[in-house]
Amino acid sequence: SAVISQKPSRDICQRGTSLTIQCQVDSQVTMMFWYRQQPGQSLTLIATANQGSEATYESGFVIDKFPISRPNLTFSTLTVSNMSPEDSSIYLCSVERGDEPYEQYFGPGTRLTVT
Amino acid sequence: EDKVVQSPLSLVVHEGDTVTLNCSYEVTNFRSLLWYKQEKKAPTFLFMLTSRGIEKKSGRQTSILDKKELFSILNITATQTGDSAIYLCAVSTTGANSKLTFGKGITLSVRP
């Protein structure tokens, strides 16, 4: 498996502001993913972040709203921009390790509340 | 559009009971099916099933994949209160990005 940490673990933010969430992995990984889980819902993929290239966004998610950085093979950030109450969710990063193909492991998540 | 359907949506059992959680899927270019347990925020990986590994067992949990009928089950025997959680099923497809499509999850409550 992989040891994944996320910061912050939770935050309460005001409408119109932005929050950057960090994801750190204990080893180099090729594929990193960002998911959102809205209250009472399942996980939805926001984007895939590969080092050295731009993130690939899923339908319904755009770079202006959710800019992502992937500066190296152990770290990524997701920014939630110009927040509204509808952005209140748990945000999770996950990784797929090359030596355990197809298995994805999740970080502890960031619980975001927008007031 | 890829689809993953889990049933039942919720389940209440007593300690010692056996439960079976269901997951059916309709996806193009199936690669693998994964089961996760979610207690607080982070889903914890349980099993991954592919065409090479259609049955996996770990302790009281067994998972089976039927690629012909496009479904999987997660069976838990001798349930304990610590098994109470949301169980998520996800399917991975082939391609450049290994995205997971999740079902809505099954809420399992195990009562003493």
Short mmCIF file of C-alpha atoms in Angstrom, two decimals:
data_model
loop_
_atom_site.label_atom_id
_atom_site.label_comp_id
_atom_site.label_asym_id
_atom_site.label_seq_id
_atom_site.Cartn_x
_atom_site.Cartn_y
_atom_site.Cartn_z
CA SER A 1 0.00 0.00 0.00
CA ALA A 2 1.01 3.65 0.32
CA VAL A 3 1.06 6.15 3.17
CA ILE A 4 -0.80 9.28 2.10
CA SER A 5 -1.31 12.47 4.07
CA GLN A 6 -3.56 15.41 3.33
CA LYS A 7 -3.60 18.94 4.70
CA PRO A 8 -5.75 20.40 6.05
CA SER A 9 -7.88 17.62 7.50
CA ARG A 10 -10.81 20.01 7.71
CA ASP A 11 -11.61 23.67 7.19
CA ILE A 12 -14.49 26.09 7.33
CA CYS A 13 -14.29 28.76 4.66
CA GLN A 14 -16.31 31.74 3.60
CA ARG A 15 -18.08 32.01 0.29
CA GLY A 16 -15.92 33.51 -2.45
CA THR A 17 -12.59 32.47 -1.00
CA SER A 18 -10.22 29.72 -2.17
CA LEU A 19 -8.63 26.77 -0.38
CA THR A 20 -5.61 24.73 -1.42
CA ILE A 21 -5.47 21.11 -0.30
CA GLN A 22 -2.15 19.29 -0.22
CA CYS A 23 -1.55 15.59 -0.79
CA GLN A 24 1.77 13.96 0.10
CA VAL A 25 2.73 10.34 -0.59
CA ASP A 26 5.56 8.42 1.08
CA SER A 27 6.90 7.08 -2.22
CA GLN A 28 6.98 8.05 -5.87
CA VAL A 29 3.79 7.33 -7.77
CA THR A 30 2.86 7.92 -11.37
CA MET A 31 -0.87 8.41 -11.06
CA MET A 32 -2.55 10.68 -8.53
CA PHE A 33 -6.27 11.38 -8.46
CA TRP A 34 -8.56 13.89 -6.80
CA TYR A 35 -12.08 12.90 -5.79
CA ARG A 36 -15.01 14.71 -4.24
CA GLN A 37 -17.63 13.17 -1.97
CA GLN A 38 -20.61 15.41 -1.37
CA PRO A 39 -22.76 14.78 1.73
CA GLY A 40 -24.58 11.46 1.46
CA GLN A 41 -23.09 10.74 -1.96
CA SER A 42 -20.45 8.44 -3.34
CA LEU A 43 -17.07 9.47 -4.69
CA THR A 44 -16.77 11.38 -7.95
CA LEU A 45 -13.48 11.80 -9.78
CA ILE A 46 -12.51 15.44 -10.31
CA ALA A 47 -9.27 14.98 -12.21
CA THR A 48 -6.20 12.86 -12.77
CA ALA A 49 -2.86 14.51 -12.03
CA ASN A 50 0.24 13.13 -13.70
CA GLN A 51 3.65 14.61 -13.13
CA GLY A 52 4.97 16.63 -16.02
CA SER A 53 1.65 17.15 -17.75
CA GLU A 54 -1.55 19.06 -17.23
CA ALA A 55 -4.26 17.46 -15.19
CA THR A 56 -7.06 15.69 -17.01
CA TYR A 57 -10.48 16.82 -15.80
CA GLU A 58 -13.69 14.83 -15.78
CA SER A 59 -16.90 16.09 -17.26
CA GLY A 60 -18.39 18.80 -15.08
CA PHE A 61 -15.08 19.92 -13.58
CA VAL A 62 -12.92 22.73 -14.99
CA ILE A 63 -9.41 23.95 -14.36
CA ASP A 64 -10.49 27.48 -13.43
CA LYS A 65 -12.55 26.13 -10.56
CA PHE A 66 -10.24 23.28 -9.49
CA PRO A 67 -6.65 24.08 -10.48
CA ILE A 68 -4.26 21.24 -9.76
CA SER A 69 -0.50 21.15 -9.44
CA ARG A 70 1.76 18.10 -9.61
CA PRO A 71 5.31 19.35 -9.21
CA ASN A 72 6.86 15.95 -8.49
CA LEU A 73 6.07 12.25 -8.06
CA THR A 74 5.17 12.48 -4.36
CA PHE A 75 3.09 15.64 -4.09
CA SER A 76 0.00 17.32 -5.52
CA THR A 77 -2.33 20.16 -4.64
CA LEU A 78 -5.97 20.82 -5.45
CA THR A 79 -7.38 24.34 -5.12
CA VAL A 80 -11.09 24.92 -4.73
CA SER A 81 -11.61 28.42 -6.09
CA ASN A 82 -14.31 31.02 -5.50
CA MET A 83 -16.11 28.67 -3.16
CA SER A 84 -19.84 28.42 -2.67
CA PRO A 85 -21.81 26.30 -0.19
CA GLU A 86 -22.26 23.68 -2.94
CA ASP A 87 -18.51 23.00 -2.69
CA SER A 88 -18.94 21.67 0.84
CA SER A 89 -17.64 18.12 0.51
CA ILE A 90 -14.93 15.72 1.48
CA TYR A 91 -12.00 15.99 -0.93
CA LEU A 92 -9.81 12.93 -1.28
CA CYS A 93 -6.61 12.25 -3.11
CA SER A 94 -5.67 8.77 -4.18
CA VAL A 95 -2.68 7.11 -5.76
CA GLU A 96 -2.07 4.10 -7.92
CA ARG A 97 1.29 2.51 -7.36
CA GLY A 98 3.18 1.04 -10.26
CA ASP A 99 4.22 -2.06 -8.32
CA GLU A 100 0.62 -2.84 -7.40
CA PRO A 101 -1.12 -2.07 -10.65
CA TYR A 102 -4.74 -1.06 -10.58
CA GLU A 103 -4.98 -0.79 -6.78
CA GLN A 104 -5.84 2.73 -5.63
CA TYR A 105 -5.20 3.92 -2.10
CA PHE A 106 -6.84 6.96 -0.58
CA GLY A 107 -5.60 9.72 1.65
CA PRO A 108 -7.43 10.61 4.89
CA GLY A 109 -9.51 13.30 3.18
CA THR A 110 -10.21 16.98 3.74
CA ARG A 111 -13.64 17.93 5.03
CA LEU A 112 -14.54 21.35 3.63
CA THR A 113 -17.49 23.41 4.83
CA VAL A 114 -18.33 26.62 2.98
CA THR A 115 -20.51 29.14 4.79
CA GLU B 1 -21.72 6.03 -19.59
CA ASP B 2 -20.13 3.66 -17.07
CA LYS B 3 -22.45 2.58 -14.29
CA VAL B 4 -21.97 0.77 -10.97
CA VAL B 5 -25.01 -0.24 -8.90
CA GLN B 6 -24.83 -1.54 -5.36
CA SER B 7 -27.54 -3.25 -3.37
CA PRO B 8 -29.03 -3.09 -0.90
CA LEU B 9 -28.42 0.56 -0.07
CA SER B 10 -28.49 -0.19 3.63
CA LEU B 11 -28.55 -3.22 5.83
CA VAL B 12 -28.99 -3.80 9.56
CA VAL B 13 -27.86 -7.11 11.07
CA HIS B 14 -26.91 -8.53 14.45
CA GLU B 15 -23.47 -9.64 15.51
CA GLY B 16 -22.69 -13.12 14.23
CA ASP B 17 -24.90 -12.82 11.15
CA THR B 18 -23.55 -13.35 7.63
CA VAL B 19 -24.11 -10.60 5.07
CA THR B 20 -23.76 -10.46 1.31
CA LEU B 21 -23.23 -7.14 -0.42
CA ASN B 22 -23.92 -6.88 -4.14
CA CYS B 23 -22.35 -4.85 -6.91
CA SER B 24 -23.32 -4.92 -10.59
CA TYR B 25 -21.67 -2.91 -13.32
CA GLU B 26 -21.96 -1.80 -16.92
CA VAL B 27 -18.72 -0.38 -18.23
CA THR B 28 -16.78 -0.37 -21.43
CA ASN B 29 -13.27 -1.83 -21.32
CA PHE B 30 -13.46 -3.39 -17.85
CA ARG B 31 -10.14 -3.79 -16.11
CA SER B 32 -10.79 -4.48 -12.41
CA LEU B 33 -13.34 -4.23 -9.62
CA LEU B 34 -12.41 -2.89 -6.20
CA TRP B 35 -14.09 -3.01 -2.81
CA TYR B 36 -13.49 -0.37 -0.13
CA LYS B 37 -14.64 0.11 3.45
CA GLN B 38 -15.39 3.69 4.50
CA GLU B 39 -15.80 4.41 8.20
CA LYS B 40 -15.00 8.10 8.52
CA LYS B 41 -13.52 9.97 5.58
CA ALA B 42 -11.01 7.78 3.82
CA PRO B 43 -12.02 4.60 1.98
CA THR B 44 -9.84 1.69 3.05
CA PHE B 45 -8.85 -0.75 0.31
CA LEU B 46 -10.22 -4.28 0.80
CA PHE B 47 -9.97 -6.26 -2.44
CA MET B 48 -9.24 -5.94 -6.12
CA LEU B 49 -10.59 -8.51 -8.55
CA THR B 50 -9.58 -8.96 -12.16
CA SER B 51 -9.95 -11.69 -14.71
CA ARG B 52 -6.87 -13.28 -13.11
CA GLY B 53 -8.22 -13.17 -9.58
CA ILE B 54 -11.94 -13.72 -9.44
CA GLU B 55 -12.14 -14.79 -5.78
CA LYS B 56 -10.27 -13.29 -2.90
CA LYS B 57 -10.50 -14.04 0.81
CA SER B 58 -9.26 -12.18 3.83
CA GLY B 59 -10.30 -13.34 7.27
CA ARG B 60 -14.07 -13.22 7.45
CA GLN B 61 -14.43 -11.43 4.12
CA THR B 62 -14.69 -13.11 0.72
CA SER B 63 -15.21 -11.36 -2.58
CA ILE B 64 -16.15 -12.98 -5.87
CA LEU B 65 -16.26 -11.54 -9.38
CA ASP B 66 -18.51 -12.92 -12.11
CA LYS B 67 -17.25 -11.33 -15.32
CA LYS B 68 -19.83 -13.05 -17.44
CA GLU B 69 -22.79 -11.76 -15.45
CA LEU B 70 -21.06 -8.45 -14.62
CA PHE B 71 -21.39 -8.49 -10.86
CA SER B 72 -19.46 -9.01 -7.67
CA ILE B 73 -20.35 -9.91 -4.12
CA LEU B 74 -18.65 -9.17 -0.84
CA ASN B 75 -19.50 -11.71 1.82
CA ILE B 76 -18.81 -11.10 5.50
CA THR B 77 -19.29 -13.95 7.98
CA ALA B 78 -19.64 -13.76 11.76
CA THR B 79 -20.16 -10.01 11.59
CA GLN B 80 -18.91 -7.76 14.40
CA THR B 81 -19.86 -4.22 15.37
CA GLY B 82 -16.53 -3.10 13.90
CA ASP B 83 -17.79 -4.14 10.48
CA SER B 84 -20.30 -1.27 10.58
CA ALA B 85 -19.33 1.05 7.73
CA ILE B 86 -20.15 2.08 4.20
CA TYR B 87 -18.92 -0.47 1.67
CA LEU B 88 -18.02 0.98 -1.70
CA CYS B 89 -17.66 -0.88 -4.96
CA ALA B 90 -15.70 0.71 -7.81
CA VAL B 91 -14.78 -0.35 -11.31
CA SER B 92 -11.63 0.55 -13.16
CA THR B 93 -11.41 0.66 -16.95
CA THR B 94 -8.49 0.35 -19.32
CA GLY B 95 -7.05 3.44 -20.92
CA ALA B 96 -4.54 6.16 -20.23
CA ASN B 97 -6.23 7.30 -17.00
CA SER B 98 -7.17 4.63 -14.47
CA LYS B 99 -10.31 6.31 -13.26
CA LEU B 100 -12.58 4.58 -10.80
CA THR B 101 -16.34 4.72 -11.15
CA PHE B 102 -17.98 4.23 -7.77
CA GLY B 103 -21.34 2.89 -6.75
CA LYS B 104 -23.40 4.75 -4.15
CA GLY B 105 -22.25 2.47 -1.38
CA ILE B 106 -23.96 0.11 1.06
CA THR B 107 -24.40 1.23 4.66
CA LEU B 108 -23.97 -1.77 6.93
CA SER B 109 -24.95 -1.51 10.59
CA VAL B 110 -24.07 -4.40 12.87
CA ARG B 111 -25.90 -4.33 16.19
CA PRO B 112 -24.63 -6.05 19.35
#
